[in-house]
Coordinates of C-alpha atoms in Angstrom, one line a residue:
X1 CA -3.8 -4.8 19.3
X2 CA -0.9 -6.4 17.4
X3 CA 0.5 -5.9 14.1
X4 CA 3.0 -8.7 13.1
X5 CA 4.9 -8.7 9.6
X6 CA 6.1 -11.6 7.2
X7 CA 8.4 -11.5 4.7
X8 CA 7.7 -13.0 1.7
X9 CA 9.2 -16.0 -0.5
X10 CA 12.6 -15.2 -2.2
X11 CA 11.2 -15.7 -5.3
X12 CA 8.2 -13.6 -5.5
X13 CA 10.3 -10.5 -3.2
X14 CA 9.9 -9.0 -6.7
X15 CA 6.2 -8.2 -6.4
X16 CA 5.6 -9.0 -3.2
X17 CA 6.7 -6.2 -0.5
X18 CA 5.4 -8.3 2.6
X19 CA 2.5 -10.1 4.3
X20 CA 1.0 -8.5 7.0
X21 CA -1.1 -9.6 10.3
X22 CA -3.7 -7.0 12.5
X23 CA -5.5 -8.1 15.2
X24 CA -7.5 -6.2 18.0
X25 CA -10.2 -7.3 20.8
X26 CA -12.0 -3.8 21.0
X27 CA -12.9 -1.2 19.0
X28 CA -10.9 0.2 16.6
X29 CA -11.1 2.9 13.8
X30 CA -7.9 3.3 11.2
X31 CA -6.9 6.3 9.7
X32 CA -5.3 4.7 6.2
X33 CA -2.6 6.8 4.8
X34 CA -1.8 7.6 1.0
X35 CA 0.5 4.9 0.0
X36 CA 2.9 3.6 -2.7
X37 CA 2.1 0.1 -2.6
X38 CA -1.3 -1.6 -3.3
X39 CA -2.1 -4.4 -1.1
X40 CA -4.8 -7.6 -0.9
X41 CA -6.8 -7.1 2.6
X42 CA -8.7 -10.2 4.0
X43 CA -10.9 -10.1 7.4
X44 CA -10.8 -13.5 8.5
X45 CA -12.1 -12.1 11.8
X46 CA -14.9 -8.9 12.1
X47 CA -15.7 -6.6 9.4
X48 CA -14.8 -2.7 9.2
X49 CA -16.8 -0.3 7.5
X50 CA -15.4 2.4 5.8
X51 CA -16.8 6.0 7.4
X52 CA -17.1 8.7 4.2
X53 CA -18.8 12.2 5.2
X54 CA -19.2 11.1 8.8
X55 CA -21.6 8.3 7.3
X56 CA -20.4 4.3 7.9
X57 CA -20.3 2.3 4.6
X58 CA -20.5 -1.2 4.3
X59 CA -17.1 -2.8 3.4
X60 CA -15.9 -6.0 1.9
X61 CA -15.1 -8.7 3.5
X62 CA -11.9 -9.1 0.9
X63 CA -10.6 -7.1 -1.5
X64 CA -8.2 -4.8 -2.9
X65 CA -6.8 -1.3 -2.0
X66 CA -5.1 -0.1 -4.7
X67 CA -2.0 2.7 -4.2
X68 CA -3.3 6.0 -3.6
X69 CA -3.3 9.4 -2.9
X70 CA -5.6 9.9 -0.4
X71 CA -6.7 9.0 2.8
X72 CA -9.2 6.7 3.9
X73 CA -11.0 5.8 7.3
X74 CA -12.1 2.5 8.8
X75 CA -13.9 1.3 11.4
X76 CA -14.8 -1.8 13.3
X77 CA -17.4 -2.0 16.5
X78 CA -15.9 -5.3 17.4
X79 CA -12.6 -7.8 17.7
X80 CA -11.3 -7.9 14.7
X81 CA -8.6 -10.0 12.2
X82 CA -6.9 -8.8 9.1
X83 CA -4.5 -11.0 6.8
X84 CA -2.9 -8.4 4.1
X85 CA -0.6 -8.7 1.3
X86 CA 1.3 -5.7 0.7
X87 CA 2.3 -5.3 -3.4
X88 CA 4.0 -3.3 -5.7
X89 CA 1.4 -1.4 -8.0
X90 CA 2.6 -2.9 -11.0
X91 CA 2.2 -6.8 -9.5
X92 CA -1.6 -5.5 -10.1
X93 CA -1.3 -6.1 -13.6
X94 CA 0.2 -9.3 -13.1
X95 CA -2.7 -10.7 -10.8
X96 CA -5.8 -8.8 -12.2
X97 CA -4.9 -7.9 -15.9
X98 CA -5.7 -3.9 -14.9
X99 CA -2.7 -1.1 -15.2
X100 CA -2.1 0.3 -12.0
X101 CA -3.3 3.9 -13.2
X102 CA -6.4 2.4 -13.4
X103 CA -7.0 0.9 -10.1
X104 CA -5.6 3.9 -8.1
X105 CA -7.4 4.9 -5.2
X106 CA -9.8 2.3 -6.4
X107 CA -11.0 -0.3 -3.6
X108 CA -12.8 -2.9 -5.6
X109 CA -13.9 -6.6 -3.6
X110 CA -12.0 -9.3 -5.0
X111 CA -14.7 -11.2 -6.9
X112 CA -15.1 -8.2 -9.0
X113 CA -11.6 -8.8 -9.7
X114 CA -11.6 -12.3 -10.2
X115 CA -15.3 -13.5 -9.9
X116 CA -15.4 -17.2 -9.2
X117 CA -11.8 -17.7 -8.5
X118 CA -11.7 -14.7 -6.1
X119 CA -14.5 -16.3 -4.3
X120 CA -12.5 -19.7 -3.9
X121 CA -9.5 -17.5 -2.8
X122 CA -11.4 -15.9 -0.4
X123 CA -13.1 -19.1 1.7
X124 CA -9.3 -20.6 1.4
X125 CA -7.5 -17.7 3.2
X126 CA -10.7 -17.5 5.7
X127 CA -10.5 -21.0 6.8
X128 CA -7.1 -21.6 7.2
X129 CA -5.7 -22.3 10.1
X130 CA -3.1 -20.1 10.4
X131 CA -0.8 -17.4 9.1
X132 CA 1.6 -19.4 7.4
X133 CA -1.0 -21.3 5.8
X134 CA -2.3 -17.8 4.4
X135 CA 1.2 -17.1 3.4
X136 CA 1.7 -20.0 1.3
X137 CA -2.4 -20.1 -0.5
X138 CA -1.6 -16.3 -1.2
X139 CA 2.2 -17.1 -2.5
X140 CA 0.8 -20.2 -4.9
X141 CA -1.9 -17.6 -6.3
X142 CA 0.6 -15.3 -7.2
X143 CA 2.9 -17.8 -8.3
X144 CA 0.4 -19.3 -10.6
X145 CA -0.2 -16.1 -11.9
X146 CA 3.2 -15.1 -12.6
X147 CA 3.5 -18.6 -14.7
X148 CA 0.5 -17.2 -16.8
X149 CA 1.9 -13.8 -17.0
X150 CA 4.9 -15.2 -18.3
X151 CA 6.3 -11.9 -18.5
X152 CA 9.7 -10.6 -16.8
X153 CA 10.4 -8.0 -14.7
X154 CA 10.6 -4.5 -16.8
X155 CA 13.0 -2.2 -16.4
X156 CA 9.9 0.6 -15.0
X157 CA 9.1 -2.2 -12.6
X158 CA 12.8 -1.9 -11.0
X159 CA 12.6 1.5 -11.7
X160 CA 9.4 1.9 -9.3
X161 CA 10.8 -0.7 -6.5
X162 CA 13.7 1.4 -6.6
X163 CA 11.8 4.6 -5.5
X164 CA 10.4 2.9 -2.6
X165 CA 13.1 1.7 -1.7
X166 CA 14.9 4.5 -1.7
X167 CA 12.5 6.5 0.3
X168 CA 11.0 9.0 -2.9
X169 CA 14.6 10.2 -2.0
X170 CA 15.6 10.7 -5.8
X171 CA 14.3 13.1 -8.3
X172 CA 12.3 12.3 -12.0
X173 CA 15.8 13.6 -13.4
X174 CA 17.9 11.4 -11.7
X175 CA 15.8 8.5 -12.4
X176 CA 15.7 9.4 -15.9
X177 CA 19.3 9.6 -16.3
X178 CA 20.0 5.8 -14.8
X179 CA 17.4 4.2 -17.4
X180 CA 19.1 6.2 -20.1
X181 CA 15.7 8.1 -21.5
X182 CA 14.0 11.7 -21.9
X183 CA 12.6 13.0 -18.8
X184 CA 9.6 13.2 -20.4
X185 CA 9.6 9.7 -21.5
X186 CA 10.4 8.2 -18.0
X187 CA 7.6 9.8 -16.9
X188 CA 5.2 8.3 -19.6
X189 CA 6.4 4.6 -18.8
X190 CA 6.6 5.1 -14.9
X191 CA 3.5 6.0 -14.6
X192 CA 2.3 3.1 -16.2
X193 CA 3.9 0.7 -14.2
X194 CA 3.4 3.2 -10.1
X195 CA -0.2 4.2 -11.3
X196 CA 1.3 7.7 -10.5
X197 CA 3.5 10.4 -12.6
X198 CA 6.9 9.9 -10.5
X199 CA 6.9 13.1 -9.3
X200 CA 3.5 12.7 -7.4
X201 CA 5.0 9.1 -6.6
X202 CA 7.8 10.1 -5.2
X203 CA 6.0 12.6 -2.7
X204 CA 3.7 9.4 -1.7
X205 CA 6.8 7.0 -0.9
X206 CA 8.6 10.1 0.6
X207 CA 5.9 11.0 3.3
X208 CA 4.7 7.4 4.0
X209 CA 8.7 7.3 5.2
X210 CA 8.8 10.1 7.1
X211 CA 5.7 8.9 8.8
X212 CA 7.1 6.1 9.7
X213 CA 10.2 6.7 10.8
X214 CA 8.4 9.3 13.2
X215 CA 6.4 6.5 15.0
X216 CA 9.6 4.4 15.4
X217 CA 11.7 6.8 16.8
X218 CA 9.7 10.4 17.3
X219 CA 11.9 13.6 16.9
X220 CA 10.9 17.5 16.1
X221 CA 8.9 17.9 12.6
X222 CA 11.6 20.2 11.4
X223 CA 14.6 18.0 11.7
X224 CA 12.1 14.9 10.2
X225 CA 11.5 17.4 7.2
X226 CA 15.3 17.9 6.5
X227 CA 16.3 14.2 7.0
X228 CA 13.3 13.1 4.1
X229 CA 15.0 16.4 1.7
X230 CA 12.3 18.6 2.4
X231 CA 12.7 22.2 1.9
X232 CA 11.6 23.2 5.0
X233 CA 9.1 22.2 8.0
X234 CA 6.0 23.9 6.2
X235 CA 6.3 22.3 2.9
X236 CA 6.7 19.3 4.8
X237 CA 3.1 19.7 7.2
X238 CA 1.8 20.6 3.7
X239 CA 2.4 17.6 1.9
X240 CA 1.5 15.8 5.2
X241 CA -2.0 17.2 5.3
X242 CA -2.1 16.7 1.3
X243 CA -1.5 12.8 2.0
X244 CA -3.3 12.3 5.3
X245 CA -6.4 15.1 5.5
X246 CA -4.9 16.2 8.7
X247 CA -1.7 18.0 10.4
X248 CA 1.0 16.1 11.5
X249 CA 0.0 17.4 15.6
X250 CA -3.4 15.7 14.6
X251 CA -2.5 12.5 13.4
X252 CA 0.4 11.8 15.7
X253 CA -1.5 12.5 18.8
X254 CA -3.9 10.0 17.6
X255 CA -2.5 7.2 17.3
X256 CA -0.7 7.5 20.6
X257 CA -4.2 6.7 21.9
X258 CA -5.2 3.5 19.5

């Protein structure tokens, strides 16, 4: 299996976070994590269904997951191809005219999003024929709908690109201070712009870290708990299993066998 990451256009590094490339020739089930970011998903290759109460559903072939809370499990039965554009929640708005808080935890297919045009989009990024062509059909979309949007880049917007990349290392007071507003206001507008309240945001962007700093260089859970500011190993496995629907010995072990 191989997972390959692009980064995207200078100019559109604003919304866009990265494209994104997996491909397998066996079998494969994925255990998605609550995340920050929202992303675009295409199968050019095989299909996975999504398993709910040990049941398989049938899937999209594209579509959009939309930041979320929870976790999510897929599966495919065969070899499989996935082109994915990873995005901040409030480039949803941009794109699809919907607030983020609206399309969290959704998972819509794109022609519900976009009907005809979604459609169109979809048989382009299919039939190309390759990855940098899928880079650039996916970077004119969103260009073309940033020249419709014709709005700039809010001040929440930084405020929620900030948070991730600063790891959910920061707290709602903090954040409030630097933009110069009530807690209680920050809160209002963020929300607005992550789909979450920032405190619940900033527990997303902070585990999805930790998570993966753990698969790029493993260490004990109590010593990844105090380098991500968390009070101590339990409430750390507690937010883990809040975010992931299993403990940290659970999901770690396996993915060592994927």
């Amino acid at each position: 299996m191989g997972y390959h990451v692009i980064k995207p256009p200078q100019h559109l590094a604003n919304y866009v976070r990265c494209f994104w490339i997996l491909e397998g020739d066996i079998p494969y089930q994925h255990h998605a994590l609550a995340d920050g970011l929202a992303e675009m998903v295409f199968h050019y290759h095989g299909t996975f269904n999504e398993i709910v109460d040990n049941r398989e559903e049938l899937s999209w072939r594209s579509g959009v997951q939309a930041q979320s809370q929870y976790a999510r499990r897929f599966v495919t039965h065969s070899a499989f191809g996935i082109f994915g554009v990873h995005l901040y929640p409030y480039t949803l708005t941009t794109l699809f005219n919907i607030p983020p808080e609206a399309m969290s935890g959704e998972m819509p297919d794109l022609y519900s999003l976009l009907g005809h045009e979604g459609t169109l989009l979809e048989e382009q990024v299919m039939v190309a024929s390759d990855h940098q062509a899928r880079v650039e059909i996916l970077s004119r979309f969103i260009e073309r709908k940033l020249r419709q949007c014709n709005s700039p880049l809010s001040k929440m917007s930084i405020a929620v690109k900030q948070t991730l990349e600063r790891r959910g290392q920061i707290s709602v007071k903090e954040m409030a201070a630097e933009y110069g507003v009530s807690v209680r206001q920050f809160e209002r507008s963020f929300k607005q712009f992550a789909g979450f309240s920032p405190k619940l945001y900033t527990r997303i962007v902070r585990f999805s870290n930790a998570v993966h700093t753990y698969k790029n260089a493993p260490t004990t859970l109590t010593d990844l708990a105090y380098t991500f500011g968390y009070y101590d190993q339990a409430h750390f496995i507690e937010d883990f299993k809040t975010f992931s629907g299993v403990s940290p010995r659970q999901y770690f072990t396996s993915i060592k066998h994927d």
